[in-house]
């Protein structure tokens, strides 16, 4: 897997916002200033190290007061930044955008993780992320106490409904996968297909849009066939803060929730001079 170059991506974010130059800040006199970034909401902070790097890329000095993973309350100062006013102001929106988004993801993840009664069951993110932000979104999930799952399509085989629709059958795709890879995941929509996938050696079986009751039934069927301990079971589809506890009580190993990255509500933060 190629190593992600966060610095390169941060430079792209800055370039996207600044364009040919911050023409408004050019109206200002040359002056050094000191600013602070504060939160107006309680949150789990995430993205601090990237916000720091954004300012440092423009030659600003940064002192971090709240590290990634810290719990903060309204009016807490997350970091202080000093340096040329024009440079600081040209970085302001890019740094805040990433910091507020990542903190929103981490906070929502933390809230969901706390609702899962069985601590052996882990919360995973999905690939439902904004283009260009996947690395940062999934890092925020991890800071909030969740797991990343796969970042890219080349990391692991995952046979989903559309693959089955195009391919010959679920069985044929599993057999092809086994010839090349030791680990692979299969998405199923009923108990019979879950049983087939388990018998054929799937590493992970995603129970897509199963009700908690059907999840329990499927687990019992696998136990009866002495297959439960040979696979990881993932519950996915329509899981939210209202029903996640019921899914957590079913005995699945993984709960995946797309909303933590595709329906992000950022934390209210601001830069004050």
PDB file of C-alpha atoms in Angstrom:
ATOM      1  CA  UNK A   1       0.000   0.000   0.000  1.00  0.00           C
ATOM      2  CA  UNK A   2       1.326   3.453  -0.906  1.00  0.00           C
ATOM      3  CA  UNK A   3       2.086   5.668   2.077  1.00  0.00           C
ATOM      4  CA  UNK A   4      -0.200   8.677   2.272  1.00  0.00           C
ATOM      5  CA  UNK A   5       1.595  12.026   2.045  1.00  0.00           C
ATOM      6  CA  UNK A   6      -0.389  14.238   4.422  1.00  0.00           C
ATOM      7  CA  UNK A   7       1.862  17.262   3.909  1.00  0.00           C
ATOM      8  CA  UNK A   8       1.335  17.156   0.149  1.00  0.00           C
ATOM      9  CA  UNK A   9      -2.440  16.990   0.628  1.00  0.00           C
ATOM     10  CA  UNK A  10      -2.390  19.904   3.094  1.00  0.00           C
ATOM     11  CA  UNK A  11      -0.513  22.006   0.531  1.00  0.00           C
ATOM     12  CA  UNK A  12      -3.246  21.174  -1.987  1.00  0.00           C
ATOM     13  CA  UNK A  13      -5.892  22.306   0.504  1.00  0.00           C
ATOM     14  CA  UNK A  14      -4.070  25.611   1.013  1.00  0.00           C
ATOM     15  CA  UNK A  15      -3.662  26.126  -2.720  1.00  0.00           C
ATOM     16  CA  UNK A  16      -7.358  25.411  -3.279  1.00  0.00           C
ATOM     17  CA  UNK A  17      -8.325  28.184  -0.843  1.00  0.00           C
ATOM     18  CA  UNK A  18      -5.624  30.784  -1.520  1.00  0.00           C
ATOM     19  CA  UNK A  19      -5.483  30.502  -5.294  1.00  0.00           C
ATOM     20  CA  UNK A  20      -3.101  33.151  -6.698  1.00  0.00           C
ATOM     21  CA  UNK A  21      -3.045  35.006  -3.388  1.00  0.00           C
ATOM     22  CA  UNK A  22      -5.091  36.321  -0.470  1.00  0.00           C
ATOM     23  CA  UNK A  23      -5.927  39.687  -2.038  1.00  0.00           C
ATOM     24  CA  UNK A  24      -7.901  40.878   1.001  1.00  0.00           C
ATOM     25  CA  UNK A  25      -5.020  40.333   3.415  1.00  0.00           C
ATOM     26  CA  UNK A  26      -2.741  42.200   0.998  1.00  0.00           C
ATOM     27  CA  UNK A  27      -4.607  45.356   2.064  1.00  0.00           C
ATOM     28  CA  UNK A  28      -3.228  44.995   5.590  1.00  0.00           C
ATOM     29  CA  UNK A  29       0.014  46.523   6.926  1.00  0.00           C
ATOM     30  CA  UNK A  30       2.918  44.209   7.616  1.00  0.00           C
ATOM     31  CA  UNK A  31       2.434  43.193  11.221  1.00  0.00           C
ATOM     32  CA  UNK A  32       3.110  40.239  13.509  1.00  0.00           C
ATOM     33  CA  UNK A  33       0.127  39.031  15.510  1.00  0.00           C
ATOM     34  CA  UNK A  34      -0.785  36.355  18.042  1.00  0.00           C
ATOM     35  CA  UNK A  35      -4.047  34.418  17.740  1.00  0.00           C
ATOM     36  CA  UNK A  36      -5.774  31.516  19.400  1.00  0.00           C
ATOM     37  CA  UNK A  37      -8.167  28.871  18.100  1.00  0.00           C
ATOM     38  CA  UNK A  38     -11.003  28.195  20.510  1.00  0.00           C
ATOM     39  CA  UNK A  39     -13.928  25.803  20.579  1.00  0.00           C
ATOM     40  CA  UNK A  40     -17.442  27.007  21.261  1.00  0.00           C
ATOM     41  CA  UNK A  41     -18.763  23.484  21.877  1.00  0.00           C
ATOM     42  CA  UNK A  42     -17.775  20.478  23.963  1.00  0.00           C
ATOM     43  CA  UNK A  43     -15.932  18.002  21.744  1.00  0.00           C
ATOM     44  CA  UNK A  44     -13.263  15.390  21.209  1.00  0.00           C
ATOM     45  CA  UNK A  45     -10.547  17.319  19.370  1.00  0.00           C
ATOM     46  CA  UNK A  46      -9.109  15.828  16.178  1.00  0.00           C
ATOM     47  CA  UNK A  47      -6.967  17.266  13.408  1.00  0.00           C
ATOM     48  CA  UNK A  48      -4.746  19.345  15.676  1.00  0.00           C
ATOM     49  CA  UNK A  49      -1.511  18.029  14.214  1.00  0.00           C
ATOM     50  CA  UNK A  50      -2.702  18.820  10.694  1.00  0.00           C
ATOM     51  CA  UNK A  51      -3.923  22.307  11.598  1.00  0.00           C
ATOM     52  CA  UNK A  52      -0.531  22.930  13.190  1.00  0.00           C
ATOM     53  CA  UNK A  53       1.221  21.787  10.013  1.00  0.00           C
ATOM     54  CA  UNK A  54      -0.942  24.077   7.855  1.00  0.00           C
ATOM     55  CA  UNK A  55       0.240  27.138   9.792  1.00  0.00           C
ATOM     56  CA  UNK A  56       3.845  25.926   9.899  1.00  0.00           C
ATOM     57  CA  UNK A  57       3.852  25.486   6.125  1.00  0.00           C
ATOM     58  CA  UNK A  58       3.430  29.267   5.927  1.00  0.00           C
ATOM     59  CA  UNK A  59       6.164  29.961   8.477  1.00  0.00           C
ATOM     60  CA  UNK A  60       3.941  30.566  11.517  1.00  0.00           C
ATOM     61  CA  UNK A  61       4.785  29.517  15.069  1.00  0.00           C
ATOM     62  CA  UNK A  62       2.324  27.181  16.782  1.00  0.00           C
ATOM     63  CA  UNK A  63       1.870  26.101  20.400  1.00  0.00           C
ATOM     64  CA  UNK A  64      -0.600  23.228  20.874  1.00  0.00           C
ATOM     65  CA  UNK A  65      -2.585  23.303  24.110  1.00  0.00           C
ATOM     66  CA  UNK A  66      -5.050  20.495  23.380  1.00  0.00           C
ATOM     67  CA  UNK A  67      -3.718  17.408  21.604  1.00  0.00           C
ATOM     68  CA  UNK A  68      -5.719  15.100  19.355  1.00  0.00           C
ATOM     69  CA  UNK A  69      -8.090  13.018  21.457  1.00  0.00           C
ATOM     70  CA  UNK A  70      -8.457  15.651  24.177  1.00  0.00           C
ATOM     71  CA  UNK A  71     -11.897  16.410  25.554  1.00  0.00           C
ATOM     72  CA  UNK A  72     -12.622  20.144  25.449  1.00  0.00           C
ATOM     73  CA  UNK A  73     -15.362  22.414  26.742  1.00  0.00           C
ATOM     74  CA  UNK A  74     -16.655  25.730  25.355  1.00  0.00           C
ATOM     75  CA  UNK A  75     -14.052  28.538  25.236  1.00  0.00           C
ATOM     76  CA  UNK A  76     -11.098  26.172  25.679  1.00  0.00           C
ATOM     77  CA  UNK A  77      -8.048  27.234  23.664  1.00  0.00           C
ATOM     78  CA  UNK A  78      -6.825  24.476  21.361  1.00  0.00           C
ATOM     79  CA  UNK A  79      -3.723  26.194  19.999  1.00  0.00           C
ATOM     80  CA  UNK A  80      -1.960  29.535  19.824  1.00  0.00           C
ATOM     81  CA  UNK A  81      -0.420  30.801  16.594  1.00  0.00           C
ATOM     82  CA  UNK A  82       1.958  33.719  16.101  1.00  0.00           C
ATOM     83  CA  UNK A  83       3.630  35.269  13.095  1.00  0.00           C
ATOM     84  CA  UNK A  84       2.948  37.450  10.085  1.00  0.00           C
ATOM     85  CA  UNK A  85      -0.724  38.527  10.065  1.00  0.00           C
ATOM     86  CA  UNK A  86      -1.174  37.971   6.321  1.00  0.00           C
ATOM     87  CA  UNK A  87       0.174  34.427   6.519  1.00  0.00           C
ATOM     88  CA  UNK A  88      -1.942  33.502   9.530  1.00  0.00           C
ATOM     89  CA  UNK A  89      -5.128  34.862   7.966  1.00  0.00           C
ATOM     90  CA  UNK A  90      -4.444  33.065   4.678  1.00  0.00           C
ATOM     91  CA  UNK A  91      -4.324  29.766   6.616  1.00  0.00           C
ATOM     92  CA  UNK A  92      -7.299  30.446   8.884  1.00  0.00           C
ATOM     93  CA  UNK A  93     -10.128  28.877   6.902  1.00  0.00           C
ATOM     94  CA  UNK A  94      -8.190  25.808   5.715  1.00  0.00           C
ATOM     95  CA  UNK A  95      -7.027  24.996   9.241  1.00  0.00           C
ATOM     96  CA  UNK A  96     -10.460  25.564  10.770  1.00  0.00           C
ATOM     97  CA  UNK A  97     -12.265  23.566   8.078  1.00  0.00           C
ATOM     98  CA  UNK A  98     -10.138  20.498   8.722  1.00  0.00           C
ATOM     99  CA  UNK A  99     -10.104  20.903  12.493  1.00  0.00           C
ATOM    100  CA  UNK A 100     -13.872  21.394  12.841  1.00  0.00           C
ATOM    101  CA  UNK A 101     -14.693  18.504  10.489  1.00  0.00           C
ATOM    102  CA  UNK A 102     -12.294  16.033  12.073  1.00  0.00           C
ATOM    103  CA  UNK A 103     -13.391  17.035  15.576  1.00  0.00           C
ATOM    104  CA  UNK A 104     -17.023  16.538  14.549  1.00  0.00           C
ATOM    105  CA  UNK A 105     -16.246  13.030  13.307  1.00  0.00           C
ATOM    106  CA  UNK A 106     -14.240  12.135  16.426  1.00  0.00           C
ATOM    107  CA  UNK A 107     -16.956  13.465  18.719  1.00  0.00           C
ATOM    108  CA  UNK A 108     -19.744  11.582  16.933  1.00  0.00           C
ATOM    109  CA  UNK A 109     -17.646   8.410  16.908  1.00  0.00           C
ATOM    110  CA  UNK A 110     -16.985   8.706  20.634  1.00  0.00           C
ATOM    111  CA  UNK A 111     -20.701   9.122  21.331  1.00  0.00           C
ATOM    112  CA  UNK A 112     -21.591   6.011  19.322  1.00  0.00           C
ATOM    113  CA  UNK A 113     -18.808   3.891  20.812  1.00  0.00           C
ATOM    114  CA  UNK A 114     -20.115   4.683  24.296  1.00  0.00           C
ATOM    115  CA  UNK A 115     -23.563   3.400  23.317  1.00  0.00           C
ATOM    116  CA  UNK A 116     -22.269  -0.075  22.391  1.00  0.00           C
ATOM    117  CA  UNK A 117     -22.834  -2.247  25.506  1.00  0.00           C
ATOM    118  CA  UNK A 118     -20.483  -5.057  24.485  1.00  0.00           C
ATOM    119  CA  UNK A 119     -16.972  -3.613  24.411  1.00  0.00           C
ATOM    120  CA  UNK A 120     -15.732  -6.522  22.308  1.00  0.00           C
ATOM    121  CA  UNK A 121     -17.847  -5.138  19.466  1.00  0.00           C
ATOM    122  CA  UNK A 122     -15.925  -2.463  17.568  1.00  0.00           C
ATOM    123  CA  UNK A 123     -17.247   0.514  15.612  1.00  0.00           C
ATOM    124  CA  UNK A 124     -15.869   0.813  12.080  1.00  0.00           C
ATOM    125  CA  UNK A 125     -16.050   3.582   9.507  1.00  0.00           C
ATOM    126  CA  UNK A 126     -16.853   2.974   5.829  1.00  0.00           C
ATOM    127  CA  UNK A 127     -15.629   4.373   2.501  1.00  0.00           C
ATOM    128  CA  UNK A 128     -18.449   6.936   2.582  1.00  0.00           C
ATOM    129  CA  UNK A 129     -16.085   9.877   2.845  1.00  0.00           C
ATOM    130  CA  UNK A 130     -15.602  13.133   0.941  1.00  0.00           C
ATOM    131  CA  UNK A 131     -13.104  12.789  -1.956  1.00  0.00           C
ATOM    132  CA  UNK A 132      -9.689  14.015  -0.852  1.00  0.00           C
ATOM    133  CA  UNK A 133     -10.572  13.729   2.833  1.00  0.00           C
ATOM    134  CA  UNK A 134     -10.636   9.968   3.413  1.00  0.00           C
ATOM    135  CA  UNK A 135      -7.298   9.778   5.214  1.00  0.00           C
ATOM    136  CA  UNK A 136      -8.301  12.617   7.546  1.00  0.00           C
ATOM    137  CA  UNK A 137     -11.870  11.364   8.054  1.00  0.00           C
ATOM    138  CA  UNK A 138     -10.710   7.903   9.013  1.00  0.00           C
ATOM    139  CA  UNK A 139      -7.965   9.233  11.270  1.00  0.00           C
ATOM    140  CA  UNK A 140     -10.655  11.223  13.085  1.00  0.00           C
ATOM    141  CA  UNK A 141     -12.717   8.047  13.527  1.00  0.00           C
ATOM    142  CA  UNK A 142      -9.721   6.361  15.112  1.00  0.00           C
ATOM    143  CA  UNK A 143      -9.114   9.337  17.431  1.00  0.00           C
ATOM    144  CA  UNK A 144     -12.758   9.057  18.493  1.00  0.00           C
ATOM    145  CA  UNK A 145     -12.322   5.399  19.456  1.00  0.00           C
ATOM    146  CA  UNK A 146     -13.441   3.704  16.244  1.00  0.00           C
ATOM    147  CA  UNK A 147     -11.636   1.663  13.616  1.00  0.00           C
ATOM    148  CA  UNK A 148     -10.700   2.585  10.049  1.00  0.00           C
ATOM    149  CA  UNK A 149     -11.717  -0.556   8.092  1.00  0.00           C
ATOM    150  CA  UNK A 150     -10.150  -0.433   4.604  1.00  0.00           C
ATOM    151  CA  UNK A 151      -8.968   2.886   3.219  1.00  0.00           C
ATOM    152  CA  UNK A 152      -8.880   1.850  -0.443  1.00  0.00           C
ATOM    153  CA  UNK A 153     -10.175  -0.785  -2.806  1.00  0.00           C
ATOM    154  CA  UNK A 154      -6.738  -2.400  -3.111  1.00  0.00           C
ATOM    155  CA  UNK A 155      -6.530  -3.260   0.595  1.00  0.00           C
ATOM    156  CA  UNK A 156      -8.957  -6.163   0.760  1.00  0.00           C
ATOM    157  CA  UNK A 157     -11.498  -8.076  -1.317  1.00  0.00           C
ATOM    158  CA  UNK A 158     -15.058  -7.124  -0.411  1.00  0.00           C
ATOM    159  CA  UNK A 159     -17.697  -8.895  -2.495  1.00  0.00           C
ATOM    160  CA  UNK A 160     -20.850  -6.756  -2.476  1.00  0.00           C
ATOM    161  CA  UNK A 161     -24.302  -7.034  -4.065  1.00  0.00           C
ATOM    162  CA  UNK A 162     -23.321  -5.246  -7.281  1.00  0.00           C
ATOM    163  CA  UNK A 163     -20.329  -7.550  -7.745  1.00  0.00           C
ATOM    164  CA  UNK A 164     -22.667 -10.524  -7.410  1.00  0.00           C
ATOM    165  CA  UNK A 165     -25.110  -8.943  -9.871  1.00  0.00           C
ATOM    166  CA  UNK A 166     -22.351  -8.626 -12.477  1.00  0.00           C
ATOM    167  CA  UNK A 167     -20.570 -11.894 -11.673  1.00  0.00           C
ATOM    168  CA  UNK A 168     -21.796 -15.449 -12.188  1.00  0.00           C
ATOM    169  CA  UNK A 169     -22.778 -16.054  -8.555  1.00  0.00           C
ATOM    170  CA  UNK A 170     -21.715 -15.445  -4.963  1.00  0.00           C
ATOM    171  CA  UNK A 171     -20.123 -18.898  -4.834  1.00  0.00           C
ATOM    172  CA  UNK A 172     -18.065 -18.372  -7.998  1.00  0.00           C
ATOM    173  CA  UNK A 173     -16.747 -15.009  -6.767  1.00  0.00           C
ATOM    174  CA  UNK A 174     -15.776 -16.506  -3.416  1.00  0.00           C
ATOM    175  CA  UNK A 175     -13.945 -19.340  -5.148  1.00  0.00           C
ATOM    176  CA  UNK A 176     -12.037 -16.863  -7.320  1.00  0.00           C
ATOM    177  CA  UNK A 177     -11.166 -14.739  -4.296  1.00  0.00           C
ATOM    178  CA  UNK A 178      -9.830 -17.752  -2.366  1.00  0.00           C
ATOM    179  CA  UNK A 179      -7.383 -18.573  -5.139  1.00  0.00           C
ATOM    180  CA  UNK A 180      -5.615 -15.223  -4.747  1.00  0.00           C
ATOM    181  CA  UNK A 181      -6.213 -13.974  -1.220  1.00  0.00           C
ATOM    182  CA  UNK A 182      -6.203 -15.430   2.289  1.00  0.00           C
ATOM    183  CA  UNK A 183      -8.561 -12.777   3.642  1.00  0.00           C
ATOM    184  CA  UNK A 184     -11.732 -11.452   2.067  1.00  0.00           C
ATOM    185  CA  UNK A 185     -15.111 -10.053   3.068  1.00  0.00           C
ATOM    186  CA  UNK A 186     -18.539 -10.932   1.709  1.00  0.00           C
ATOM    187  CA  UNK A 187     -21.695  -8.826   1.960  1.00  0.00           C
ATOM    188  CA  UNK A 188     -24.874 -10.899   2.337  1.00  0.00           C
ATOM    189  CA  UNK A 189     -28.557 -10.067   2.491  1.00  0.00           C
ATOM    190  CA  UNK A 190     -29.914 -13.259   4.074  1.00  0.00           C
ATOM    191  CA  UNK A 191     -28.961 -16.036   6.478  1.00  0.00           C
ATOM    192  CA  UNK A 192     -28.515 -18.669   3.752  1.00  0.00           C
ATOM    193  CA  UNK A 193     -25.847 -16.593   2.004  1.00  0.00           C
ATOM    194  CA  UNK A 194     -24.145 -15.939   5.341  1.00  0.00           C
ATOM    195  CA  UNK A 195     -23.980 -19.678   5.906  1.00  0.00           C
ATOM    196  CA  UNK A 196     -22.590 -20.230   2.398  1.00  0.00           C
ATOM    197  CA  UNK A 197     -19.919 -17.562   2.884  1.00  0.00           C
ATOM    198  CA  UNK A 198     -18.884 -19.046   6.226  1.00  0.00           C
ATOM    199  CA  UNK A 199     -18.647 -22.565   4.800  1.00  0.00           C
ATOM    200  CA  UNK A 200     -16.512 -21.269   1.926  1.00  0.00           C
ATOM    201  CA  UNK A 201     -14.016 -19.595   4.254  1.00  0.00           C
ATOM    202  CA  UNK A 202     -14.905 -15.899   4.223  1.00  0.00           C
ATOM    203  CA  UNK A 203     -12.880 -13.908   6.745  1.00  0.00           C
ATOM    204  CA  UNK A 204     -15.575 -11.316   7.400  1.00  0.00           C
ATOM    205  CA  UNK A 205     -19.292 -11.542   6.637  1.00  0.00           C
ATOM    206  CA  UNK A 206     -21.206  -8.293   6.414  1.00  0.00           C
ATOM    207  CA  UNK A 207     -24.846  -8.714   7.410  1.00  0.00           C
ATOM    208  CA  UNK A 208     -26.303  -5.913   5.321  1.00  0.00           C
ATOM    209  CA  UNK A 209     -29.559  -4.319   6.510  1.00  0.00           C
ATOM    210  CA  UNK A 210     -30.269  -7.193   8.926  1.00  0.00           C
ATOM    211  CA  UNK A 211     -32.529  -6.354  11.855  1.00  0.00           C
ATOM    212  CA  UNK A 212     -31.025  -7.074  15.303  1.00  0.00           C
ATOM    213  CA  UNK A 213     -33.385 -10.037  15.552  1.00  0.00           C
ATOM    214  CA  UNK A 214     -32.195 -11.473  12.221  1.00  0.00           C
ATOM    215  CA  UNK A 215     -28.573 -10.920  13.213  1.00  0.00           C
ATOM    216  CA  UNK A 216     -29.135 -13.027  16.342  1.00  0.00           C
ATOM    217  CA  UNK A 217     -30.865 -15.730  14.314  1.00  0.00           C
ATOM    218  CA  UNK A 218     -27.987 -15.847  11.817  1.00  0.00           C
ATOM    219  CA  UNK A 219     -25.413 -16.074  14.596  1.00  0.00           C
ATOM    220  CA  UNK A 220     -27.306 -19.008  16.096  1.00  0.00           C
ATOM    221  CA  UNK A 221     -27.401 -20.785  12.727  1.00  0.00           C
ATOM    222  CA  UNK A 222     -23.626 -20.358  12.408  1.00  0.00           C
ATOM    223  CA  UNK A 223     -23.135 -21.629  15.962  1.00  0.00           C
ATOM    224  CA  UNK A 224     -25.226 -24.689  15.194  1.00  0.00           C
ATOM    225  CA  UNK A 225     -22.950 -25.412  12.235  1.00  0.00           C
ATOM    226  CA  UNK A 226     -19.837 -24.733  14.350  1.00  0.00           C
ATOM    227  CA  UNK A 227     -18.847 -21.893  12.031  1.00  0.00           C
ATOM    228  CA  UNK A 228     -19.352 -18.837  14.246  1.00  0.00           C
ATOM    229  CA  UNK A 229     -15.830 -18.798  15.659  1.00  0.00           C
ATOM    230  CA  UNK A 230     -14.291 -19.062  12.188  1.00  0.00           C
ATOM    231  CA  UNK A 231     -15.559 -15.697  10.916  1.00  0.00           C
ATOM    232  CA  UNK A 232     -15.928 -12.081  11.952  1.00  0.00           C
ATOM    233  CA  UNK A 233     -19.478 -10.791  11.648  1.00  0.00           C
ATOM    234  CA  UNK A 234     -20.220  -7.205  10.688  1.00  0.00           C
ATOM    235  CA  UNK A 235     -23.596  -5.474  11.038  1.00  0.00           C
ATOM    236  CA  UNK A 236     -24.164  -2.651   8.577  1.00  0.00           C
ATOM    237  CA  UNK A 237     -26.966  -0.545   7.137  1.00  0.00           C
ATOM    238  CA  UNK A 238     -29.275   1.924   8.852  1.00  0.00           C
ATOM    239  CA  UNK A 239     -27.418   1.821  12.162  1.00  0.00           C
ATOM    240  CA  UNK A 240     -27.537   5.048  14.186  1.00  0.00           C
ATOM    241  CA  UNK A 241     -27.460   6.383  17.733  1.00  0.00           C
ATOM    242  CA  UNK A 242     -31.018   5.180  18.381  1.00  0.00           C
ATOM    243  CA  UNK A 243     -30.486   1.503  17.513  1.00  0.00           C
ATOM    244  CA  UNK A 244     -26.740   0.903  17.854  1.00  0.00           C
ATOM    245  CA  UNK A 245     -27.126  -0.497  21.387  1.00  0.00           C
ATOM    246  CA  UNK A 246     -29.521  -3.185  20.106  1.00  0.00           C
ATOM    247  CA  UNK A 247     -27.018  -4.195  17.414  1.00  0.00           C
ATOM    248  CA  UNK A 248     -24.260  -4.156  20.031  1.00  0.00           C
ATOM    249  CA  UNK A 249     -26.216  -6.703  22.059  1.00  0.00           C
ATOM    250  CA  UNK A 250     -26.477  -9.198  19.182  1.00  0.00           C
ATOM    251  CA  UNK A 251     -22.946 -10.546  19.482  1.00  0.00           C
ATOM    252  CA  UNK A 252     -21.500  -9.177  16.213  1.00  0.00           C
ATOM    253  CA  UNK A 253     -17.805  -8.339  16.100  1.00  0.00           C
ATOM    254  CA  UNK A 254     -18.088  -5.181  14.012  1.00  0.00           C
ATOM    255  CA  UNK A 255     -20.662  -2.439  13.556  1.00  0.00           C
ATOM    256  CA  UNK A 256     -20.034  -0.173  10.567  1.00  0.00           C
ATOM    257  CA  UNK A 257     -21.683   3.234  10.348  1.00  0.00           C
ATOM    258  CA  UNK A 258     -21.390   5.430   7.264  1.00  0.00           C
ATOM    259  CA  UNK A 259     -22.979   8.519   8.815  1.00  0.00           C
ATOM    260  CA  UNK A 260     -19.971   9.317  11.008  1.00  0.00           C
ATOM    261  CA  UNK A 261     -18.081  10.373   7.871  1.00  0.00           C
ATOM    262  CA  UNK A 262     -20.742  11.132   5.246  1.00  0.00           C
ATOM    263  CA  UNK A 263     -23.062  13.218   7.441  1.00  0.00           C
ATOM    264  CA  UNK A 264     -20.563  15.197   9.451  1.00  0.00           C
ATOM    265  CA  UNK A 265     -21.639  18.046  11.703  1.00  0.00           C
ATOM    266  CA  UNK A 266     -18.531  20.084  12.386  1.00  0.00           C
ATOM    267  CA  UNK A 267     -17.693  21.478  15.796  1.00  0.00           C
ATOM    268  CA  UNK A 268     -18.055  25.267  16.116  1.00  0.00           C
ATOM    269  CA  UNK A 269     -14.555  26.731  16.440  1.00  0.00           C
ATOM    270  CA  UNK A 270     -13.047  30.113  15.675  1.00  0.00           C
ATOM    271  CA  UNK A 271      -9.732  31.948  15.359  1.00  0.00           C
ATOM    272  CA  UNK A 272      -9.459  35.031  17.569  1.00  0.00           C
ATOM    273  CA  UNK A 273      -6.769  37.712  17.326  1.00  0.00           C
TER     274      UNK A 273
END
